[in-house]
C-alpha cells in the first residue's frame, strides 16, 4: 500500500510517499481501506515536532479519515467487513489501509458520504465540543470566532449559527472574513485592523462577546479576552499564529469570565459516549443539508506535502482533503 510518510521532522516538504505492507488486524482491531483523509493545521505542527503530540518518525500525518472496513480481528462485534466508517487518530491516517482499534470508529449513517464525513469530522467535532460542552453556548448569545476563514474557525461559524448564536466572524483580512457570511455570520471584522477590542465592543452594543472561539492565539488573543462580556467564556482552541499568548489573569477576574481549554483528542478518549452523541447530531445536520462547509481542495495522496504547505502558510480557506482510495460513497 502507499503511505505518506514523515521520515524526519521539519516543514511539509520532508514528506514522501512510500510502499508499506497492508496491515492485518489483531484482537479488537480492524483494517480500513481509506477513502478520504481530512488535513488540518495541527498536522503541520505534528510534522514539525511542535505539537503536544510528538510521534517519532517515520509516521504518517493526518488525524481524520473515512473509509470501508476490509478486515476485522478476533472479538470485534461493533463493526463488520463492508461497513463505512469514520474515525480520528492523533496522527497516522494518510495511507491506503489503516489499522485501528474497532472502538475508535463510528459507522456512518446512510445519507452521509465518505467525502462529507471526512470534511466535517474533526473541525466540526472540535467546534461542537467547544461551544456545547466547554462554553455552554445559548441561543441569542454573541459568539466571536477568530480565524473564521480556516477549517475549524469556519466550522465554529456554522455550528454557532445552528445553535442560535449571533455570530461575529473575524479573520486576518476583510476578504477572508467576508467568506463567513455564506455560513451565516451576522457580522465580520478583520483583526488585521487596529482596535479589534473596541470594534468587538461596538459590534455588541458595548456588551462584549459572550463566547470567543480562538484557534489563532498570538497578539490578537489579549485584545479578544478584554472584549469578553460579563461571565464571558474565552475558548483556547489552538495557536495557528505560532505564538502562545500571555494573558493577565486580572482580566477574567474583573469580568467574572472563564478561560476554557479545548482538546478534542483527550475529550474523545475520556468521554467517548458524549463524543458519539455529538457526531450523531453533526451527521444529522450533514444529512439534512444544514451544514455549509467550504472545501478548499481535494488532492491525491501524492500531493499531501503540497497540501500541508498551503495549510502551514495560511493559503487555505476551509478544508483540504486527500482522496486516497477508489471505493468511495
PDB file of C-alpha atoms in Angstrom:
ATOM      1  CA  UNK A   1       0.000   0.000   0.000  1.00  0.00           C
ATOM      2  CA  UNK A   2       1.001   3.631  -0.445  1.00  0.00           C
ATOM      3  CA  UNK A   3       1.563   5.825   2.602  1.00  0.00           C
ATOM      4  CA  UNK A   4       2.522   9.466   3.017  1.00  0.00           C
ATOM      5  CA  UNK A   5       5.436   9.352   5.454  1.00  0.00           C
ATOM      6  CA  UNK A   6       7.301  11.822   7.610  1.00  0.00           C
ATOM      7  CA  UNK A   7      10.782  10.287   7.933  1.00  0.00           C
ATOM      8  CA  UNK A   8      12.273  13.320   9.708  1.00  0.00           C
ATOM      9  CA  UNK A   9      10.718  16.305  11.440  1.00  0.00           C
ATOM     10  CA  UNK A  10      10.507  19.594   9.578  1.00  0.00           C
ATOM     11  CA  UNK A  11       8.432  21.517   7.080  1.00  0.00           C
ATOM     12  CA  UNK A  12       5.906  19.611   4.925  1.00  0.00           C
ATOM     13  CA  UNK A  13       8.406  19.176   2.104  1.00  0.00           C
ATOM     14  CA  UNK A  14      10.097  16.426   4.157  1.00  0.00           C
ATOM     15  CA  UNK A  15       7.116  14.158   3.415  1.00  0.00           C
ATOM     16  CA  UNK A  16       7.436  11.353   0.896  1.00  0.00           C
ATOM     17  CA  UNK A  17       5.255   8.554  -0.482  1.00  0.00           C
ATOM     18  CA  UNK A  18       6.427   5.038   0.348  1.00  0.00           C
ATOM     19  CA  UNK A  19       5.211   1.463  -0.163  1.00  0.00           C
ATOM     20  CA  UNK A  20       4.348  -0.453   3.010  1.00  0.00           C
ATOM     21  CA  UNK A  21       2.754  -3.853   3.679  1.00  0.00           C
ATOM     22  CA  UNK A  22      -1.026  -3.935   4.113  1.00  0.00           C
ATOM     23  CA  UNK A  23      -1.648  -4.417   7.847  1.00  0.00           C
ATOM     24  CA  UNK A  24      -3.513  -7.348   9.389  1.00  0.00           C
ATOM     25  CA  UNK A  25      -5.826  -6.863  12.368  1.00  0.00           C
ATOM     26  CA  UNK A  26      -5.149  -8.338  15.779  1.00  0.00           C
ATOM     27  CA  UNK A  27      -7.717  -8.867  18.532  1.00  0.00           C
ATOM     28  CA  UNK A  28     -10.012  -5.853  18.850  1.00  0.00           C
ATOM     29  CA  UNK A  29      -8.618  -4.242  15.712  1.00  0.00           C
ATOM     30  CA  UNK A  30      -9.897  -3.565  12.200  1.00  0.00           C
ATOM     31  CA  UNK A  31      -8.362  -2.588   8.867  1.00  0.00           C
ATOM     32  CA  UNK A  32      -9.966   0.298   6.973  1.00  0.00           C
ATOM     33  CA  UNK A  33      -9.442   0.990   3.282  1.00  0.00           C
ATOM     34  CA  UNK A  34      -9.187   4.762   3.459  1.00  0.00           C
ATOM     35  CA  UNK A  35     -11.321   6.854   1.108  1.00  0.00           C
ATOM     36  CA  UNK A  36     -10.543  10.398   2.262  1.00  0.00           C
ATOM     37  CA  UNK A  37      -8.205  11.973   4.788  1.00  0.00           C
ATOM     38  CA  UNK A  38      -9.006  15.397   6.187  1.00  0.00           C
ATOM     39  CA  UNK A  39      -5.987  17.613   6.781  1.00  0.00           C
ATOM     40  CA  UNK A  40      -5.853  20.269   9.496  1.00  0.00           C
ATOM     41  CA  UNK A  41      -3.388  22.949  10.554  1.00  0.00           C
ATOM     42  CA  UNK A  42      -2.275  20.907  13.561  1.00  0.00           C
ATOM     43  CA  UNK A  43      -0.956  18.244  11.139  1.00  0.00           C
ATOM     44  CA  UNK A  44       1.726  20.736  10.107  1.00  0.00           C
ATOM     45  CA  UNK A  45       2.718  21.117  13.762  1.00  0.00           C
ATOM     46  CA  UNK A  46       2.953  17.338  14.239  1.00  0.00           C
ATOM     47  CA  UNK A  47       5.238  17.070  11.191  1.00  0.00           C
ATOM     48  CA  UNK A  48       7.383  19.906  12.595  1.00  0.00           C
ATOM     49  CA  UNK A  49       7.577  18.346  16.062  1.00  0.00           C
ATOM     50  CA  UNK A  50       5.842  21.391  17.556  1.00  0.00           C
ATOM     51  CA  UNK A  51       2.562  19.790  18.655  1.00  0.00           C
ATOM     52  CA  UNK A  52       1.714  18.411  22.086  1.00  0.00           C
ATOM     53  CA  UNK A  53       1.563  15.007  20.323  1.00  0.00           C
ATOM     54  CA  UNK A  54       5.145  14.136  19.296  1.00  0.00           C
ATOM     55  CA  UNK A  55       5.448  10.824  17.419  1.00  0.00           C
ATOM     56  CA  UNK A  56       8.864   9.519  16.428  1.00  0.00           C
ATOM     57  CA  UNK A  57       9.487   9.261  12.668  1.00  0.00           C
ATOM     58  CA  UNK A  58       8.600   7.512  10.490  1.00  0.00           C
ATOM     59  CA  UNK A  59       4.882   8.205  10.735  1.00  0.00           C
ATOM     60  CA  UNK A  60       2.037   9.381   8.531  1.00  0.00           C
ATOM     61  CA  UNK A  61       0.304  12.723   9.119  1.00  0.00           C
ATOM     62  CA  UNK A  62      -3.463  13.044   9.063  1.00  0.00           C
ATOM     63  CA  UNK A  63      -5.812  12.703  12.019  1.00  0.00           C
ATOM     64  CA  UNK A  64      -9.216  12.058  10.427  1.00  0.00           C
ATOM     65  CA  UNK A  65     -10.419   9.670   7.752  1.00  0.00           C
ATOM     66  CA  UNK A  66     -13.375   7.941   6.182  1.00  0.00           C
ATOM     67  CA  UNK A  67     -13.356   4.544   4.508  1.00  0.00           C
ATOM     68  CA  UNK A  68     -14.582   0.948   4.338  1.00  0.00           C
ATOM     69  CA  UNK A  69     -13.772  -1.884   6.748  1.00  0.00           C
ATOM     70  CA  UNK A  70     -11.887  -4.647   4.903  1.00  0.00           C
ATOM     71  CA  UNK A  71     -10.860  -6.930   7.785  1.00  0.00           C
ATOM     72  CA  UNK A  72     -11.749  -7.441  11.440  1.00  0.00           C
ATOM     73  CA  UNK A  73      -9.801  -9.094  14.238  1.00  0.00           C
ATOM     74  CA  UNK A  74     -10.937 -11.539  16.880  1.00  0.00           C
ATOM     75  CA  UNK A  75     -13.534 -10.242  19.301  1.00  0.00           C
ATOM     76  CA  UNK A  76     -14.784  -7.406  17.109  1.00  0.00           C
ATOM     77  CA  UNK A  77     -18.571  -7.223  17.061  1.00  0.00           C
ATOM     78  CA  UNK A  78     -19.299  -3.499  16.747  1.00  0.00           C
ATOM     79  CA  UNK A  79     -18.390  -3.283  13.036  1.00  0.00           C
ATOM     80  CA  UNK A  80     -18.235  -5.713  10.120  1.00  0.00           C
ATOM     81  CA  UNK A  81     -16.460  -6.016   6.798  1.00  0.00           C
ATOM     82  CA  UNK A  82     -18.118  -3.661   4.337  1.00  0.00           C
ATOM     83  CA  UNK A  83     -19.210  -1.068   6.895  1.00  0.00           C
ATOM     84  CA  UNK A  84     -18.475   2.538   6.005  1.00  0.00           C
ATOM     85  CA  UNK A  85     -16.758   4.168   8.950  1.00  0.00           C
ATOM     86  CA  UNK A  86     -15.172   7.412  10.058  1.00  0.00           C
ATOM     87  CA  UNK A  87     -12.606   7.990  12.756  1.00  0.00           C
ATOM     88  CA  UNK A  88      -9.913  10.236  14.099  1.00  0.00           C
ATOM     89  CA  UNK A  89      -6.491   9.430  15.486  1.00  0.00           C
ATOM     90  CA  UNK A  90      -3.734  11.693  16.731  1.00  0.00           C
ATOM     91  CA  UNK A  91      -1.781  11.024  13.501  1.00  0.00           C
ATOM     92  CA  UNK A  92      -1.128   8.219  11.018  1.00  0.00           C
ATOM     93  CA  UNK A  93      -4.138   8.329   8.687  1.00  0.00           C
ATOM     94  CA  UNK A  94      -2.618   9.374   5.336  1.00  0.00           C
ATOM     95  CA  UNK A  95      -2.250   5.872   3.894  1.00  0.00           C
ATOM     96  CA  UNK A  96      -4.306   3.481   1.794  1.00  0.00           C
ATOM     97  CA  UNK A  97      -5.011   0.971   4.575  1.00  0.00           C
ATOM     98  CA  UNK A  98      -5.240   1.894   8.242  1.00  0.00           C
ATOM     99  CA  UNK A  99      -5.019  -0.405  11.277  1.00  0.00           C
ATOM    100  CA  UNK A 100      -7.134   0.954  14.154  1.00  0.00           C
ATOM    101  CA  UNK A 101      -8.976  -0.174  17.241  1.00  0.00           C
ATOM    102  CA  UNK A 102     -12.578  -1.078  16.487  1.00  0.00           C
ATOM    103  CA  UNK A 103     -13.870   1.004  19.389  1.00  0.00           C
ATOM    104  CA  UNK A 104     -12.388   4.171  17.871  1.00  0.00           C
ATOM    105  CA  UNK A 105     -14.555   4.256  14.735  1.00  0.00           C
ATOM    106  CA  UNK A 106     -18.102   5.371  14.064  1.00  0.00           C
ATOM    107  CA  UNK A 107     -20.285   3.639  11.478  1.00  0.00           C
ATOM    108  CA  UNK A 108     -21.533   6.230   9.013  1.00  0.00           C
ATOM    109  CA  UNK A 109     -25.297   6.667   8.700  1.00  0.00           C
ATOM    110  CA  UNK A 110     -26.948   6.410   5.304  1.00  0.00           C
ATOM    111  CA  UNK A 111     -27.106   9.718   3.514  1.00  0.00           C
ATOM    112  CA  UNK A 112     -23.675  10.950   4.663  1.00  0.00           C
ATOM    113  CA  UNK A 113     -20.990  10.494   2.013  1.00  0.00           C
ATOM    114  CA  UNK A 114     -17.387   9.481   2.672  1.00  0.00           C
ATOM    115  CA  UNK A 115     -16.280  12.906   1.464  1.00  0.00           C
ATOM    116  CA  UNK A 116     -18.702  14.830   3.655  1.00  0.00           C
ATOM    117  CA  UNK A 117     -17.777  12.733   6.701  1.00  0.00           C
ATOM    118  CA  UNK A 118     -14.059  13.436   6.300  1.00  0.00           C
ATOM    119  CA  UNK A 119     -14.803  17.106   5.718  1.00  0.00           C
ATOM    120  CA  UNK A 120     -16.732  17.687   8.933  1.00  0.00           C
ATOM    121  CA  UNK A 121     -15.313  15.159  11.401  1.00  0.00           C
ATOM    122  CA  UNK A 122     -12.508  16.881  13.337  1.00  0.00           C
ATOM    123  CA  UNK A 123     -13.300  20.544  12.606  1.00  0.00           C
ATOM    124  CA  UNK A 124     -16.995  20.245  13.399  1.00  0.00           C
ATOM    125  CA  UNK A 125     -16.473  17.867  16.320  1.00  0.00           C
ATOM    126  CA  UNK A 126     -13.994  20.361  17.782  1.00  0.00           C
ATOM    127  CA  UNK A 127     -16.343  23.293  17.262  1.00  0.00           C
ATOM    128  CA  UNK A 128     -19.354  21.443  18.676  1.00  0.00           C
ATOM    129  CA  UNK A 129     -17.475  20.172  21.748  1.00  0.00           C
ATOM    130  CA  UNK A 130     -16.041  23.643  22.349  1.00  0.00           C
ATOM    131  CA  UNK A 131     -19.323  25.509  22.015  1.00  0.00           C
ATOM    132  CA  UNK A 132     -21.609  22.989  23.735  1.00  0.00           C
ATOM    133  CA  UNK A 133     -19.642  21.102  26.398  1.00  0.00           C
ATOM    134  CA  UNK A 134     -16.991  23.739  27.166  1.00  0.00           C
ATOM    135  CA  UNK A 135     -18.766  27.066  26.619  1.00  0.00           C
ATOM    136  CA  UNK A 136     -22.410  26.130  27.130  1.00  0.00           C
ATOM    137  CA  UNK A 137     -23.356  28.476  24.296  1.00  0.00           C
ATOM    138  CA  UNK A 138     -27.012  29.521  24.485  1.00  0.00           C
ATOM    139  CA  UNK A 139     -29.368  30.770  21.742  1.00  0.00           C
ATOM    140  CA  UNK A 140     -29.176  34.534  21.375  1.00  0.00           C
ATOM    141  CA  UNK A 141     -25.671  34.843  22.843  1.00  0.00           C
ATOM    142  CA  UNK A 142     -22.921  36.569  20.892  1.00  0.00           C
ATOM    143  CA  UNK A 143     -20.158  34.330  19.556  1.00  0.00           C
ATOM    144  CA  UNK A 144     -16.932  35.855  18.219  1.00  0.00           C
ATOM    145  CA  UNK A 145     -14.935  33.443  16.038  1.00  0.00           C
ATOM    146  CA  UNK A 146     -11.285  34.236  15.371  1.00  0.00           C
ATOM    147  CA  UNK A 147      -9.650  32.586  12.353  1.00  0.00           C
ATOM    148  CA  UNK A 148     -13.106  32.273  10.818  1.00  0.00           C
ATOM    149  CA  UNK A 149     -11.788  31.517   7.326  1.00  0.00           C
ATOM    150  CA  UNK A 150      -9.865  28.416   8.434  1.00  0.00           C
ATOM    151  CA  UNK A 151     -11.182  24.887   8.762  1.00  0.00           C
ATOM    152  CA  UNK A 152     -12.068  24.837  12.462  1.00  0.00           C
ATOM    153  CA  UNK A 153     -12.982  28.529  12.525  1.00  0.00           C
ATOM    154  CA  UNK A 154     -15.447  28.201   9.657  1.00  0.00           C
ATOM    155  CA  UNK A 155     -16.903  25.138  11.388  1.00  0.00           C
ATOM    156  CA  UNK A 156     -17.439  27.214  14.528  1.00  0.00           C
ATOM    157  CA  UNK A 157     -19.313  29.836  12.495  1.00  0.00           C
ATOM    158  CA  UNK A 158     -21.543  27.097  11.079  1.00  0.00           C
ATOM    159  CA  UNK A 159     -22.166  25.368  14.417  1.00  0.00           C
ATOM    160  CA  UNK A 160     -22.715  28.674  16.212  1.00  0.00           C
ATOM    161  CA  UNK A 161     -25.374  29.619  13.669  1.00  0.00           C
ATOM    162  CA  UNK A 162     -27.149  26.282  14.105  1.00  0.00           C
ATOM    163  CA  UNK A 163     -27.064  26.668  17.894  1.00  0.00           C
ATOM    164  CA  UNK A 164     -28.835  30.014  17.581  1.00  0.00           C
ATOM    165  CA  UNK A 165     -25.954  32.374  18.398  1.00  0.00           C
ATOM    166  CA  UNK A 166     -25.318  35.805  16.943  1.00  0.00           C
ATOM    167  CA  UNK A 167     -22.028  35.142  15.128  1.00  0.00           C
ATOM    168  CA  UNK A 168     -19.286  37.710  14.519  1.00  0.00           C
ATOM    169  CA  UNK A 169     -16.611  36.250  12.232  1.00  0.00           C
ATOM    170  CA  UNK A 170     -13.057  37.605  12.447  1.00  0.00           C
ATOM    171  CA  UNK A 171     -10.174  36.877  10.095  1.00  0.00           C
ATOM    172  CA  UNK A 172      -6.829  38.306   9.021  1.00  0.00           C
ATOM    173  CA  UNK A 173      -8.285  40.349   6.166  1.00  0.00           C
ATOM    174  CA  UNK A 174     -11.695  41.755   5.242  1.00  0.00           C
ATOM    175  CA  UNK A 175     -11.860  39.411   2.241  1.00  0.00           C
ATOM    176  CA  UNK A 176     -11.277  36.283   4.336  1.00  0.00           C
ATOM    177  CA  UNK A 177     -13.702  37.475   6.994  1.00  0.00           C
ATOM    178  CA  UNK A 178     -16.460  38.097   4.463  1.00  0.00           C
ATOM    179  CA  UNK A 179     -16.300  34.452   3.334  1.00  0.00           C
ATOM    180  CA  UNK A 180     -18.008  33.577   6.642  1.00  0.00           C
ATOM    181  CA  UNK A 181     -21.161  35.436   5.636  1.00  0.00           C
ATOM    182  CA  UNK A 182     -22.143  32.479   3.443  1.00  0.00           C
ATOM    183  CA  UNK A 183     -22.096  30.274   6.543  1.00  0.00           C
ATOM    184  CA  UNK A 184     -24.420  32.510   8.489  1.00  0.00           C
ATOM    185  CA  UNK A 185     -22.209  35.029  10.259  1.00  0.00           C
ATOM    186  CA  UNK A 186     -24.162  38.173  11.054  1.00  0.00           C
ATOM    187  CA  UNK A 187     -21.129  40.476  11.094  1.00  0.00           C
ATOM    188  CA  UNK A 188     -17.490  40.287  10.048  1.00  0.00           C
ATOM    189  CA  UNK A 189     -14.374  42.005  11.373  1.00  0.00           C
ATOM    190  CA  UNK A 190     -10.718  41.977  10.393  1.00  0.00           C
ATOM    191  CA  UNK A 191      -8.325  41.732  13.308  1.00  0.00           C
ATOM    192  CA  UNK A 192      -5.609  42.928  10.998  1.00  0.00           C
ATOM    193  CA  UNK A 193      -7.081  46.377  11.561  1.00  0.00           C
ATOM    194  CA  UNK A 194      -6.419  48.462  14.661  1.00  0.00           C
ATOM    195  CA  UNK A 195      -8.695  48.363  17.682  1.00  0.00           C
ATOM    196  CA  UNK A 196     -10.208  44.882  17.494  1.00  0.00           C
ATOM    197  CA  UNK A 197     -11.284  45.117  21.139  1.00  0.00           C
ATOM    198  CA  UNK A 198     -13.131  48.376  20.524  1.00  0.00           C
ATOM    199  CA  UNK A 199     -14.667  47.048  17.299  1.00  0.00           C
ATOM    200  CA  UNK A 200     -15.974  43.903  19.028  1.00  0.00           C
ATOM    201  CA  UNK A 201     -17.424  46.102  21.752  1.00  0.00           C
ATOM    202  CA  UNK A 202     -19.027  48.351  19.126  1.00  0.00           C
ATOM    203  CA  UNK A 203     -20.450  45.344  17.268  1.00  0.00           C
ATOM    204  CA  UNK A 204     -22.068  44.136  20.509  1.00  0.00           C
ATOM    205  CA  UNK A 205     -23.508  47.490  21.622  1.00  0.00           C
ATOM    206  CA  UNK A 206     -20.839  47.751  24.294  1.00  0.00           C
ATOM    207  CA  UNK A 207     -21.564  44.393  25.992  1.00  0.00           C
ATOM    208  CA  UNK A 208     -18.691  42.388  24.609  1.00  0.00           C
ATOM    209  CA  UNK A 209     -18.697  38.777  23.436  1.00  0.00           C
ATOM    210  CA  UNK A 210     -20.414  36.064  25.446  1.00  0.00           C
ATOM    211  CA  UNK A 211     -18.089  33.484  23.873  1.00  0.00           C
ATOM    212  CA  UNK A 212     -14.804  33.891  21.984  1.00  0.00           C
ATOM    213  CA  UNK A 213     -13.635  30.885  19.928  1.00  0.00           C
ATOM    214  CA  UNK A 214      -9.872  31.236  19.367  1.00  0.00           C
ATOM    215  CA  UNK A 215      -7.851  28.786  17.252  1.00  0.00           C
ATOM    216  CA  UNK A 216      -5.313  31.531  16.439  1.00  0.00           C
ATOM    217  CA  UNK A 217      -3.594  32.766  19.623  1.00  0.00           C
ATOM    218  CA  UNK A 218      -0.858  35.344  19.190  1.00  0.00           C
ATOM    219  CA  UNK A 219      -1.238  39.089  19.587  1.00  0.00           C
ATOM    220  CA  UNK A 220      -4.990  39.217  18.989  1.00  0.00           C
ATOM    221  CA  UNK A 221      -5.724  36.966  21.971  1.00  0.00           C
ATOM    222  CA  UNK A 222      -5.198  39.569  24.696  1.00  0.00           C
ATOM    223  CA  UNK A 223      -7.457  42.048  22.931  1.00  0.00           C
ATOM    224  CA  UNK A 224     -10.135  39.401  22.440  1.00  0.00           C
ATOM    225  CA  UNK A 225     -10.060  38.434  26.128  1.00  0.00           C
ATOM    226  CA  UNK A 226     -10.570  42.107  27.008  1.00  0.00           C
ATOM    227  CA  UNK A 227     -13.568  42.169  24.656  1.00  0.00           C
ATOM    228  CA  UNK A 228     -15.476  39.470  26.553  1.00  0.00           C
ATOM    229  CA  UNK A 229     -18.729  40.290  28.315  1.00  0.00           C
ATOM    230  CA  UNK A 230     -19.558  39.765  31.987  1.00  0.00           C
ATOM    231  CA  UNK A 231     -19.402  35.979  32.543  1.00  0.00           C
ATOM    232  CA  UNK A 232     -17.897  35.578  29.098  1.00  0.00           C
ATOM    233  CA  UNK A 233     -16.121  32.388  28.050  1.00  0.00           C
ATOM    234  CA  UNK A 234     -12.850  32.501  26.131  1.00  0.00           C
ATOM    235  CA  UNK A 235     -12.136  29.195  24.361  1.00  0.00           C
ATOM    236  CA  UNK A 236      -8.472  28.256  23.847  1.00  0.00           C
ATOM    237  CA  UNK A 237      -8.655  26.026  20.756  1.00  0.00           C
ATOM    238  CA  UNK A 238      -5.202  26.345  19.163  1.00  0.00           C
ATOM    239  CA  UNK A 239      -2.307  28.544  18.143  1.00  0.00           C
ATOM    240  CA  UNK A 240      -2.352  28.810  14.356  1.00  0.00           C
ATOM    241  CA  UNK A 241      -0.369  32.046  14.591  1.00  0.00           C
ATOM    242  CA  UNK A 242       2.531  30.071  16.034  1.00  0.00           C
ATOM    243  CA  UNK A 243       2.586  32.150  19.229  1.00  0.00           C
ATOM    244  CA  UNK A 244       1.147  31.144  22.593  1.00  0.00           C
ATOM    245  CA  UNK A 245      -0.227  34.345  24.165  1.00  0.00           C
ATOM    246  CA  UNK A 246       0.200  35.556  27.720  1.00  0.00           C
ATOM    247  CA  UNK A 247      -2.978  36.988  29.193  1.00  0.00           C
ATOM    248  CA  UNK A 248      -3.176  38.768  32.534  1.00  0.00           C
ATOM    249  CA  UNK A 249      -5.490  36.867  34.884  1.00  0.00           C
ATOM    250  CA  UNK A 250      -6.835  40.150  36.216  1.00  0.00           C
ATOM    251  CA  UNK A 251      -8.934  40.465  33.057  1.00  0.00           C
ATOM    252  CA  UNK A 252     -11.101  37.354  33.561  1.00  0.00           C
ATOM    253  CA  UNK A 253     -11.211  38.165  37.290  1.00  0.00           C
ATOM    254  CA  UNK A 254     -12.843  41.578  36.900  1.00  0.00           C
ATOM    255  CA  UNK A 255     -15.200  40.287  34.186  1.00  0.00           C
ATOM    256  CA  UNK A 256     -16.257  37.143  36.047  1.00  0.00           C
ATOM    257  CA  UNK A 257     -15.086  35.444  32.858  1.00  0.00           C
ATOM    258  CA  UNK A 258     -13.632  31.998  32.170  1.00  0.00           C
ATOM    259  CA  UNK A 259     -10.643  30.935  30.089  1.00  0.00           C
ATOM    260  CA  UNK A 260     -11.512  27.424  28.920  1.00  0.00           C
ATOM    261  CA  UNK A 261      -9.258  24.859  27.237  1.00  0.00           C
ATOM    262  CA  UNK A 262     -10.466  22.726  24.311  1.00  0.00           C
ATOM    263  CA  UNK A 263      -8.628  19.499  23.401  1.00  0.00           C
ATOM    264  CA  UNK A 264     -10.686  17.185  21.204  1.00  0.00           C
ATOM    265  CA  UNK A 265      -8.285  14.239  21.357  1.00  0.00           C
ATOM    266  CA  UNK A 266      -8.363  13.922  25.129  1.00  0.00           C
ATOM    267  CA  UNK A 267     -12.118  14.537  25.219  1.00  0.00           C
ATOM    268  CA  UNK A 268     -12.698  11.656  22.783  1.00  0.00           C
ATOM    269  CA  UNK A 269     -10.539   9.319  24.868  1.00  0.00           C
ATOM    270  CA  UNK A 270     -12.174  10.208  28.175  1.00  0.00           C
ATOM    271  CA  UNK A 271     -15.783  10.812  27.113  1.00  0.00           C
ATOM    272  CA  UNK A 272     -16.345   8.627  24.070  1.00  0.00           C
ATOM    273  CA  UNK A 273     -20.094   8.312  24.643  1.00  0.00           C
ATOM    274  CA  UNK A 274     -20.547  12.102  24.700  1.00  0.00           C
ATOM    275  CA  UNK A 275     -18.428  12.412  21.554  1.00  0.00           C
ATOM    276  CA  UNK A 276     -20.595   9.828  19.784  1.00  0.00           C
ATOM    277  CA  UNK A 277     -23.667  11.879  20.671  1.00  0.00           C
ATOM    278  CA  UNK A 278     -22.002  14.978  19.250  1.00  0.00           C
ATOM    279  CA  UNK A 279     -21.214  13.144  15.997  1.00  0.00           C
ATOM    280  CA  UNK A 280     -24.781  11.906  15.720  1.00  0.00           C
ATOM    281  CA  UNK A 281     -26.041  15.483  15.728  1.00  0.00           C
ATOM    282  CA  UNK A 282     -23.334  16.677  13.333  1.00  0.00           C
ATOM    283  CA  UNK A 283     -24.083  13.876  10.858  1.00  0.00           C
ATOM    284  CA  UNK A 284     -27.819  14.565  11.157  1.00  0.00           C
ATOM    285  CA  UNK A 285     -27.139  18.180  10.225  1.00  0.00           C
ATOM    286  CA  UNK A 286     -24.985  16.994   7.316  1.00  0.00           C
ATOM    287  CA  UNK A 287     -27.627  14.557   6.072  1.00  0.00           C
ATOM    288  CA  UNK A 288     -30.297  17.267   6.218  1.00  0.00           C
ATOM    289  CA  UNK A 289     -28.152  19.765   4.326  1.00  0.00           C
ATOM    290  CA  UNK A 290     -27.889  22.135   7.282  1.00  0.00           C
ATOM    291  CA  UNK A 291     -24.080  22.366   7.212  1.00  0.00           C
ATOM    292  CA  UNK A 292     -22.187  24.525   4.751  1.00  0.00           C
ATOM    293  CA  UNK A 293     -18.509  23.515   4.963  1.00  0.00           C
ATOM    294  CA  UNK A 294     -16.168  25.002   2.382  1.00  0.00           C
ATOM    295  CA  UNK A 295     -13.802  22.514   0.742  1.00  0.00           C
ATOM    296  CA  UNK A 296     -10.698  24.340  -0.399  1.00  0.00           C
ATOM    297  CA  UNK A 297      -9.267  21.424  -2.390  1.00  0.00           C
ATOM    298  CA  UNK A 298      -9.411  17.643  -2.874  1.00  0.00           C
ATOM    299  CA  UNK A 299      -5.971  16.317  -3.796  1.00  0.00           C
ATOM    300  CA  UNK A 300      -4.428  12.866  -4.333  1.00  0.00           C
ATOM    301  CA  UNK A 301      -2.302  11.297  -1.607  1.00  0.00           C
ATOM    302  CA  UNK A 302       0.835  12.049  -3.608  1.00  0.00           C
ATOM    303  CA  UNK A 303       0.182  15.788  -3.220  1.00  0.00           C
ATOM    304  CA  UNK A 304      -0.047  15.632   0.563  1.00  0.00           C
ATOM    305  CA  UNK A 305       3.144  17.629   1.069  1.00  0.00           C
ATOM    306  CA  UNK A 306       1.863  20.452  -1.132  1.00  0.00           C
ATOM    307  CA  UNK A 307      -1.478  20.428   0.693  1.00  0.00           C
ATOM    308  CA  UNK A 308       0.188  20.739   4.105  1.00  0.00           C
ATOM    309  CA  UNK A 309       2.433  23.517   2.794  1.00  0.00           C
ATOM    310  CA  UNK A 310      -0.671  25.520   1.868  1.00  0.00           C
ATOM    311  CA  UNK A 311      -2.069  24.936   5.353  1.00  0.00           C
ATOM    312  CA  UNK A 312       1.212  25.937   7.008  1.00  0.00           C
ATOM    313  CA  UNK A 313       1.433  29.185   5.049  1.00  0.00           C
ATOM    314  CA  UNK A 314      -2.172  30.280   5.591  1.00  0.00           C
ATOM    315  CA  UNK A 315      -3.313  29.883   1.982  1.00  0.00           C
ATOM    316  CA  UNK A 316      -6.339  27.725   2.792  1.00  0.00           C
ATOM    317  CA  UNK A 317      -9.947  28.768   3.307  1.00  0.00           C
ATOM    318  CA  UNK A 318     -11.962  25.923   4.740  1.00  0.00           C
ATOM    319  CA  UNK A 319     -10.996  22.250   4.390  1.00  0.00           C
ATOM    320  CA  UNK A 320      -8.336  20.320   2.483  1.00  0.00           C
ATOM    321  CA  UNK A 321      -8.944  16.636   1.717  1.00  0.00           C
ATOM    322  CA  UNK A 322      -6.711  13.894   0.354  1.00  0.00           C
ATOM    323  CA  UNK A 323      -8.526  11.394  -1.838  1.00  0.00           C
ATOM    324  CA  UNK A 324      -6.860   8.087  -1.098  1.00  0.00           C
ATOM    325  CA  UNK A 325      -8.895   5.008  -2.101  1.00  0.00           C
ATOM    326  CA  UNK A 326     -11.034   4.062  -5.054  1.00  0.00           C
ATOM    327  CA  UNK A 327     -14.039   2.760  -3.087  1.00  0.00           C
ATOM    328  CA  UNK A 328     -15.950   5.873  -2.035  1.00  0.00           C
ATOM    329  CA  UNK A 329     -19.604   6.682  -1.444  1.00  0.00           C
TER     330      UNK A 329
END
